[in-house]
Amino acid sequence: GENVEQHPSTLSVQEGDSAVIKCTYSDSASNYFPWYKQELGKGPQLIIDIRSNVGEKKDQRIAVTLNKTAKHFSLHITETQPEDSAVYFCAAQAPGTYKYIFGTGTRLKVLA
Amino acid sequence: EPEVTQTPSHQVTQMGQEVILRCVPISNHLYFYWYRQILGQKVEFLVSFYNNEISEKSEIFDDQFSVERPDGSNFTLKIRSTKLEDSAMYFCATTWGAGETQYFGPGTRLLVL
């Protein structure tokens, strides 16, 4: 079945710098990749997603890129702010189903 | 903005007891999911539910688990006889269409003693 790997597990950046989180997936038939942000004590909140028919999607300071050949996708946050500090999860929709397979999460800390 | 809500936010129970976790989906959503997250681990899929039937379930979702939509609004997860290893955060997720983005609730933290 589908498996998703996520790196790094923790990431500290200075406020204003960029942060990049990378994920790889195993099943080339996967076609939908959401990213979720989880703040302490809250559920995962969708921040951006991408489908396999596009290579990049941007929403203000957040962008996601997808490389189908290499089976990896990345989250890019520019001009980071302290409120970006959270745990970020990537996910892939398992082919032939609607369930999500999640990565292990990245704890991002933005230092003021 | 509409949100998925879950109750209770926290539950402590004794091993062997039954627990029911409740979710109120976003109003026009038709597809429902339960996931769980053991402390420090990945979010894992448990079950999906549509049209009053289970669509898919994982290996974790054994006979001690059940789901239902008792009143057309709430969506519940029942664990019949809890085990220590059931301690986790349980998330409900809902979506209006198959394959569409899933929106997660805030979770219920279950602690089995």
PDB file of C-alpha atoms in Angstrom:
ATOM      1  CA  GLY A   1       0.000   0.000   0.000  1.00  0.00           C
ATOM      2  CA  GLU A   2       0.844   3.669  -0.104  1.00  0.00           C
ATOM      3  CA  ASN A   3       3.539   4.932   2.254  1.00  0.00           C
ATOM      4  CA  VAL A   4       4.526   8.552   2.895  1.00  0.00           C
ATOM      5  CA  GLU A   5       7.853   9.653   4.321  1.00  0.00           C
ATOM      6  CA  GLN A   6       8.390  13.202   5.624  1.00  0.00           C
ATOM      7  CA  HIS A   7      11.554  15.135   6.436  1.00  0.00           C
ATOM      8  CA  PRO A   8      12.782  16.799   8.531  1.00  0.00           C
ATOM      9  CA  SER A   9      11.063  15.846  11.779  1.00  0.00           C
ATOM     10  CA  THR A  10      11.982  19.192  13.325  1.00  0.00           C
ATOM     11  CA  LEU A  11      12.923  22.475  11.695  1.00  0.00           C
ATOM     12  CA  SER A  12      13.947  25.762  13.283  1.00  0.00           C
ATOM     13  CA  VAL A  13      14.210  28.916  11.211  1.00  0.00           C
ATOM     14  CA  GLN A  14      14.670  32.572  11.943  1.00  0.00           C
ATOM     15  CA  GLU A  15      11.674  34.810  11.439  1.00  0.00           C
ATOM     16  CA  GLY A  16      11.620  36.023   7.853  1.00  0.00           C
ATOM     17  CA  ASP A  17      13.553  33.058   6.492  1.00  0.00           C
ATOM     18  CA  SER A  18      12.047  30.325   4.317  1.00  0.00           C
ATOM     19  CA  ALA A  19      11.126  26.826   5.426  1.00  0.00           C
ATOM     20  CA  VAL A  20      10.951  23.747   3.231  1.00  0.00           C
ATOM     21  CA  ILE A  21       9.413  20.427   4.204  1.00  0.00           C
ATOM     22  CA  LYS A  22       9.741  17.416   1.922  1.00  0.00           C
ATOM     23  CA  CYS A  23       7.650  14.287   1.470  1.00  0.00           C
ATOM     24  CA  THR A  24       7.977  11.231  -0.692  1.00  0.00           C
ATOM     25  CA  TYR A  25       5.292   8.734  -1.570  1.00  0.00           C
ATOM     26  CA  SER A  26       5.511   5.178  -2.807  1.00  0.00           C
ATOM     27  CA  ASP A  27       2.519   4.620  -5.097  1.00  0.00           C
ATOM     28  CA  SER A  28       2.820   6.409  -8.409  1.00  0.00           C
ATOM     29  CA  ALA A  29      -0.969   6.227  -8.850  1.00  0.00           C
ATOM     30  CA  SER A  30      -1.575   8.648  -5.968  1.00  0.00           C
ATOM     31  CA  ASN A  31      -3.052  11.853  -7.357  1.00  0.00           C
ATOM     32  CA  TYR A  32      -3.969  14.145  -4.471  1.00  0.00           C
ATOM     33  CA  PHE A  33      -1.641  15.611  -1.859  1.00  0.00           C
ATOM     34  CA  PRO A  34      -2.920  17.868   0.929  1.00  0.00           C
ATOM     35  CA  TRP A  35      -0.835  19.632   3.567  1.00  0.00           C
ATOM     36  CA  TYR A  36      -2.156  20.183   7.063  1.00  0.00           C
ATOM     37  CA  LYS A  37      -1.047  22.446   9.888  1.00  0.00           C
ATOM     38  CA  GLN A  38      -1.684  21.275  13.429  1.00  0.00           C
ATOM     39  CA  GLU A  39      -1.406  23.711  16.298  1.00  0.00           C
ATOM     40  CA  LEU A  40      -1.203  22.536  19.864  1.00  0.00           C
ATOM     41  CA  GLY A  41      -4.478  21.055  21.048  1.00  0.00           C
ATOM     42  CA  LYS A  42      -6.204  21.478  17.683  1.00  0.00           C
ATOM     43  CA  GLY A  43      -7.046  19.257  14.759  1.00  0.00           C
ATOM     44  CA  PRO A  44      -5.192  19.336  11.446  1.00  0.00           C
ATOM     45  CA  GLN A  45      -6.142  22.349   9.322  1.00  0.00           C
ATOM     46  CA  LEU A  46      -5.747  22.234   5.557  1.00  0.00           C
ATOM     47  CA  ILE A  47      -3.329  24.891   4.346  1.00  0.00           C
ATOM     48  CA  ILE A  48      -2.753  23.938   0.730  1.00  0.00           C
ATOM     49  CA  ASP A  49      -3.199  20.984  -1.580  1.00  0.00           C
ATOM     50  CA  ILE A  50      -2.136  19.866  -5.025  1.00  0.00           C
ATOM     51  CA  ARG A  51      -3.404  17.395  -7.562  1.00  0.00           C
ATOM     52  CA  SER A  52      -1.179  15.381  -9.835  1.00  0.00           C
ATOM     53  CA  ASN A  53      -2.140  17.293 -12.976  1.00  0.00           C
ATOM     54  CA  VAL A  54      -0.176  20.355 -11.820  1.00  0.00           C
ATOM     55  CA  GLY A  55       3.425  20.795 -10.752  1.00  0.00           C
ATOM     56  CA  GLU A  56       3.127  23.780  -8.446  1.00  0.00           C
ATOM     57  CA  LYS A  57       0.520  25.726  -6.527  1.00  0.00           C
ATOM     58  CA  LYS A  58       0.933  28.909  -4.549  1.00  0.00           C
ATOM     59  CA  ASP A  59      -1.188  30.725  -1.995  1.00  0.00           C
ATOM     60  CA  GLN A  60       0.426  33.901  -0.672  1.00  0.00           C
ATOM     61  CA  ARG A  61       3.453  32.799   1.403  1.00  0.00           C
ATOM     62  CA  ILE A  62       2.791  29.092   0.975  1.00  0.00           C
ATOM     63  CA  ALA A  63       3.580  26.982  -2.059  1.00  0.00           C
ATOM     64  CA  VAL A  64       3.610  23.296  -2.837  1.00  0.00           C
ATOM     65  CA  THR A  65       5.590  21.602  -5.605  1.00  0.00           C
ATOM     66  CA  LEU A  66       5.055  18.121  -6.969  1.00  0.00           C
ATOM     67  CA  ASN A  67       7.504  15.972  -8.887  1.00  0.00           C
ATOM     68  CA  LYS A  68       5.569  12.937 -10.116  1.00  0.00           C
ATOM     69  CA  THR A  69       8.597  11.289 -11.678  1.00  0.00           C
ATOM     70  CA  ALA A  70      10.514  11.325  -8.426  1.00  0.00           C
ATOM     71  CA  LYS A  71       7.344  10.828  -6.357  1.00  0.00           C
ATOM     72  CA  HIS A  72       7.999  13.688  -4.031  1.00  0.00           C
ATOM     73  CA  PHE A  73       6.277  16.885  -3.046  1.00  0.00           C
ATOM     74  CA  SER A  74       7.387  19.798  -0.930  1.00  0.00           C
ATOM     75  CA  LEU A  75       5.894  22.583   1.138  1.00  0.00           C
ATOM     76  CA  HIS A  76       7.560  25.983   0.941  1.00  0.00           C
ATOM     77  CA  ILE A  77       6.817  28.756   3.414  1.00  0.00           C
ATOM     78  CA  THR A  78       8.421  32.099   2.707  1.00  0.00           C
ATOM     79  CA  GLU A  79       8.852  35.065   5.057  1.00  0.00           C
ATOM     80  CA  THR A  80       8.109  32.888   8.049  1.00  0.00           C
ATOM     81  CA  GLN A  81       6.380  34.381  11.067  1.00  0.00           C
ATOM     82  CA  PRO A  82       6.152  33.153  14.673  1.00  0.00           C
ATOM     83  CA  GLU A  83       2.526  32.132  14.076  1.00  0.00           C
ATOM     84  CA  ASP A  84       3.744  29.654  11.463  1.00  0.00           C
ATOM     85  CA  SER A  85       5.157  27.586  14.339  1.00  0.00           C
ATOM     86  CA  ALA A  86       3.206  24.316  14.381  1.00  0.00           C
ATOM     87  CA  VAL A  87       3.397  20.702  13.266  1.00  0.00           C
ATOM     88  CA  TYR A  88       2.944  20.247   9.531  1.00  0.00           C
ATOM     89  CA  PHE A  89       1.725  16.993   7.991  1.00  0.00           C
ATOM     90  CA  CYS A  90       1.836  15.970   4.389  1.00  0.00           C
ATOM     91  CA  ALA A  91      -0.575  13.344   3.107  1.00  0.00           C
ATOM     92  CA  ALA A  92      -1.344  11.381  -0.014  1.00  0.00           C
ATOM     93  CA  GLN A  93      -4.715  10.036  -1.006  1.00  0.00           C
ATOM     94  CA  ALA A  94      -4.292   6.292  -1.398  1.00  0.00           C
ATOM     95  CA  PRO A  95      -5.122   5.226  -4.964  1.00  0.00           C
ATOM     96  CA  GLY A  96      -8.502   3.597  -5.424  1.00  0.00           C
ATOM     97  CA  THR A  97      -9.682   4.844  -2.038  1.00  0.00           C
ATOM     98  CA  TYR A  98     -10.463   8.141  -0.359  1.00  0.00           C
ATOM     99  CA  LYS A  99      -8.365   7.645   2.746  1.00  0.00           C
ATOM    100  CA  TYR A 100      -5.310   9.754   3.423  1.00  0.00           C
ATOM    101  CA  ILE A 101      -1.913   8.335   4.256  1.00  0.00           C
ATOM    102  CA  PHE A 102      -0.045  10.809   6.418  1.00  0.00           C
ATOM    103  CA  GLY A 103       3.622  11.576   6.868  1.00  0.00           C
ATOM    104  CA  THR A 104       5.167  11.570  10.318  1.00  0.00           C
ATOM    105  CA  GLY A 105       4.954  15.332  10.698  1.00  0.00           C
ATOM    106  CA  THR A 106       7.444  18.210  10.921  1.00  0.00           C
ATOM    107  CA  ARG A 107       7.604  20.418  13.963  1.00  0.00           C
ATOM    108  CA  LEU A 108       8.407  23.900  12.668  1.00  0.00           C
ATOM    109  CA  LYS A 109       9.671  26.498  15.081  1.00  0.00           C
ATOM    110  CA  VAL A 110      10.027  30.078  13.883  1.00  0.00           C
ATOM    111  CA  LEU A 111      12.391  32.006  16.104  1.00  0.00           C
ATOM    112  CA  ALA A 112      11.645  35.695  16.635  1.00  0.00           C
TER     113      ALA A 112
ATOM    114  CA  GLU B   1     -16.579  29.368   8.311  1.00  0.00           C
ATOM    115  CA  PRO B   2     -18.270  25.997   8.978  1.00  0.00           C
ATOM    116  CA  GLU B   3     -16.273  23.609  11.132  1.00  0.00           C
ATOM    117  CA  VAL B   4     -16.324  19.990  12.157  1.00  0.00           C
ATOM    118  CA  THR B   5     -16.915  19.683  15.889  1.00  0.00           C
ATOM    119  CA  GLN B   6     -16.160  16.796  18.217  1.00  0.00           C
ATOM    120  CA  THR B   7     -17.192  15.881  21.731  1.00  0.00           C
ATOM    121  CA  PRO B   8     -15.886  15.278  24.268  1.00  0.00           C
ATOM    122  CA  SER B   9     -12.557  17.032  23.922  1.00  0.00           C
ATOM    123  CA  HIS B  10     -11.044  14.708  26.525  1.00  0.00           C
ATOM    124  CA  GLN B  11     -12.148  11.385  27.917  1.00  0.00           C
ATOM    125  CA  VAL B  12     -10.567   9.202  30.571  1.00  0.00           C
ATOM    126  CA  THR B  13     -11.879   5.665  30.915  1.00  0.00           C
ATOM    127  CA  GLN B  14     -11.010   2.396  32.563  1.00  0.00           C
ATOM    128  CA  MET B  15      -9.798  -0.521  30.482  1.00  0.00           C
ATOM    129  CA  GLY B  16     -12.703  -2.651  29.357  1.00  0.00           C
ATOM    130  CA  GLN B  17     -15.226   0.172  29.384  1.00  0.00           C
ATOM    131  CA  GLU B  18     -17.170   1.359  26.351  1.00  0.00           C
ATOM    132  CA  VAL B  19     -16.676   4.830  24.967  1.00  0.00           C
ATOM    133  CA  ILE B  20     -18.562   6.780  22.331  1.00  0.00           C
ATOM    134  CA  LEU B  21     -16.883   9.631  20.520  1.00  0.00           C
ATOM    135  CA  ARG B  22     -19.095  12.093  18.714  1.00  0.00           C
ATOM    136  CA  CYS B  23     -18.629  14.231  15.646  1.00  0.00           C
ATOM    137  CA  VAL B  24     -20.866  16.828  14.052  1.00  0.00           C
ATOM    138  CA  PRO B  25     -19.946  17.168  10.381  1.00  0.00           C
ATOM    139  CA  ILE B  26     -20.136  20.313   8.302  1.00  0.00           C
ATOM    140  CA  SER B  27     -23.796  20.525   7.287  1.00  0.00           C
ATOM    141  CA  ASN B  28     -23.690  19.522   3.625  1.00  0.00           C
ATOM    142  CA  HIS B  29     -20.968  16.919   3.989  1.00  0.00           C
ATOM    143  CA  LEU B  30     -21.822  13.336   3.131  1.00  0.00           C
ATOM    144  CA  TYR B  31     -18.586  11.414   3.577  1.00  0.00           C
ATOM    145  CA  PHE B  32     -17.183  10.794   7.027  1.00  0.00           C
ATOM    146  CA  TYR B  33     -13.913   9.452   8.336  1.00  0.00           C
ATOM    147  CA  TRP B  34     -12.272   8.575  11.612  1.00  0.00           C
ATOM    148  CA  TYR B  35      -8.523   8.765  12.093  1.00  0.00           C
ATOM    149  CA  ARG B  36      -6.430   8.344  15.190  1.00  0.00           C
ATOM    150  CA  GLN B  37      -3.055   9.635  16.308  1.00  0.00           C
ATOM    151  CA  ILE B  38      -1.158   7.861  19.027  1.00  0.00           C
ATOM    152  CA  LEU B  39       1.097  10.303  20.855  1.00  0.00           C
ATOM    153  CA  GLY B  40       4.151  11.079  18.774  1.00  0.00           C
ATOM    154  CA  GLN B  41       3.062   8.934  15.843  1.00  0.00           C
ATOM    155  CA  LYS B  42       1.415   9.389  12.453  1.00  0.00           C
ATOM    156  CA  VAL B  43      -2.217  10.151  11.906  1.00  0.00           C
ATOM    157  CA  GLU B  44      -3.731   6.780  10.905  1.00  0.00           C
ATOM    158  CA  PHE B  45      -6.902   6.038   8.983  1.00  0.00           C
ATOM    159  CA  LEU B  46      -9.523   3.968  10.792  1.00  0.00           C
ATOM    160  CA  VAL B  47     -12.723   3.970   8.754  1.00  0.00           C
ATOM    161  CA  SER B  48     -14.738   5.784   6.118  1.00  0.00           C
ATOM    162  CA  PHE B  49     -18.530   5.994   6.052  1.00  0.00           C
ATOM    163  CA  TYR B  50     -21.004   7.008   3.387  1.00  0.00           C
ATOM    164  CA  ASN B  51     -24.734   6.511   2.922  1.00  0.00           C
ATOM    165  CA  ASN B  52     -25.004   4.767   6.289  1.00  0.00           C
ATOM    166  CA  GLU B  53     -22.455   2.155   5.381  1.00  0.00           C
ATOM    167  CA  ILE B  54     -18.771   1.586   5.997  1.00  0.00           C
ATOM    168  CA  SER B  55     -16.922   2.249   2.742  1.00  0.00           C
ATOM    169  CA  GLU B  56     -13.508   1.165   3.892  1.00  0.00           C
ATOM    170  CA  LYS B  57     -11.779   0.217   7.108  1.00  0.00           C
ATOM    171  CA  SER B  58      -8.216  -0.358   8.203  1.00  0.00           C
ATOM    172  CA  GLU B  59      -6.716  -3.311  10.041  1.00  0.00           C
ATOM    173  CA  ILE B  60      -6.929  -1.264  13.223  1.00  0.00           C
ATOM    174  CA  PHE B  61     -10.731  -1.102  12.933  1.00  0.00           C
ATOM    175  CA  ASP B  62     -11.494  -4.503  14.405  1.00  0.00           C
ATOM    176  CA  ASP B  63     -14.672  -5.882  15.936  1.00  0.00           C
ATOM    177  CA  GLN B  64     -14.400  -3.691  19.011  1.00  0.00           C
ATOM    178  CA  PHE B  65     -14.971  -0.597  16.880  1.00  0.00           C
ATOM    179  CA  SER B  66     -18.210   0.511  15.274  1.00  0.00           C
ATOM    180  CA  VAL B  67     -19.530   3.644  13.620  1.00  0.00           C
ATOM    181  CA  GLU B  68     -22.974   4.988  13.002  1.00  0.00           C
ATOM    182  CA  ARG B  69     -24.946   8.079  12.205  1.00  0.00           C
ATOM    183  CA  PRO B  70     -27.699   7.723  14.778  1.00  0.00           C
ATOM    184  CA  ASP B  71     -29.733  10.837  14.068  1.00  0.00           C
ATOM    185  CA  GLY B  72     -28.764  12.123  10.670  1.00  0.00           C
ATOM    186  CA  SER B  73     -26.392  14.717  12.067  1.00  0.00           C
ATOM    187  CA  ASN B  74     -23.992  13.181  14.574  1.00  0.00           C
ATOM    188  CA  PHE B  75     -21.421  10.650  13.455  1.00  0.00           C
ATOM    189  CA  THR B  76     -20.149   8.404  16.226  1.00  0.00           C
ATOM    190  CA  LEU B  77     -17.257   6.064  16.873  1.00  0.00           C
ATOM    191  CA  LYS B  78     -17.851   3.429  19.541  1.00  0.00           C
ATOM    192  CA  ILE B  79     -15.124   1.394  21.151  1.00  0.00           C
ATOM    193  CA  ARG B  80     -16.814  -1.498  22.907  1.00  0.00           C
ATOM    194  CA  SER B  81     -14.138  -2.671  25.325  1.00  0.00           C
ATOM    195  CA  THR B  82     -11.262  -0.246  25.517  1.00  0.00           C
ATOM    196  CA  LYS B  83      -7.658  -1.363  25.775  1.00  0.00           C
ATOM    197  CA  LEU B  84      -4.640   0.549  26.985  1.00  0.00           C
ATOM    198  CA  GLU B  85      -3.381   0.808  23.407  1.00  0.00           C
ATOM    199  CA  ASP B  86      -6.556   2.635  22.364  1.00  0.00           C
ATOM    200  CA  SER B  87      -5.219   5.721  24.118  1.00  0.00           C
ATOM    201  CA  ALA B  88      -4.846   8.268  21.343  1.00  0.00           C
ATOM    202  CA  MET B  89      -6.243  11.395  19.774  1.00  0.00           C
ATOM    203  CA  TYR B  90      -9.245  10.531  17.593  1.00  0.00           C
ATOM    204  CA  PHE B  91     -10.078  12.842  14.715  1.00  0.00           C
ATOM    205  CA  CYS B  92     -13.242  12.978  12.689  1.00  0.00           C
ATOM    206  CA  ALA B  93     -12.979  14.274   9.130  1.00  0.00           C
ATOM    207  CA  THR B  94     -15.740  15.052   6.678  1.00  0.00           C
ATOM    208  CA  THR B  95     -16.125  16.025   3.060  1.00  0.00           C
ATOM    209  CA  TRP B  96     -18.995  16.816   0.700  1.00  0.00           C
ATOM    210  CA  GLY B  97     -17.859  14.559  -2.109  1.00  0.00           C
ATOM    211  CA  ALA B  98     -15.854  11.425  -2.662  1.00  0.00           C
ATOM    212  CA  GLY B  99     -12.218  12.324  -3.214  1.00  0.00           C
ATOM    213  CA  GLU B 100     -12.687  15.915  -2.120  1.00  0.00           C
ATOM    214  CA  THR B 101     -10.647  17.585   0.593  1.00  0.00           C
ATOM    215  CA  GLN B 102     -11.255  16.269   4.081  1.00  0.00           C
ATOM    216  CA  TYR B 103     -11.844  18.750   6.886  1.00  0.00           C
ATOM    217  CA  PHE B 104     -10.788  17.660  10.332  1.00  0.00           C
ATOM    218  CA  GLY B 105     -12.339  18.270  13.702  1.00  0.00           C
ATOM    219  CA  PRO B 106     -10.334  19.295  16.785  1.00  0.00           C
ATOM    220  CA  GLY B 107     -10.135  15.727  18.075  1.00  0.00           C
ATOM    221  CA  THR B 108     -10.976  13.789  21.203  1.00  0.00           C
ATOM    222  CA  ARG B 109      -8.114  12.816  23.438  1.00  0.00           C
ATOM    223  CA  LEU B 110      -8.860   9.365  24.864  1.00  0.00           C
ATOM    224  CA  LEU B 111      -6.901   8.021  27.793  1.00  0.00           C
ATOM    225  CA  VAL B 112      -7.466   4.414  28.818  1.00  0.00           C
ATOM    226  CA  LEU B 113      -6.217   3.515  32.296  1.00  0.00           C
TER     227      LEU B 113
END
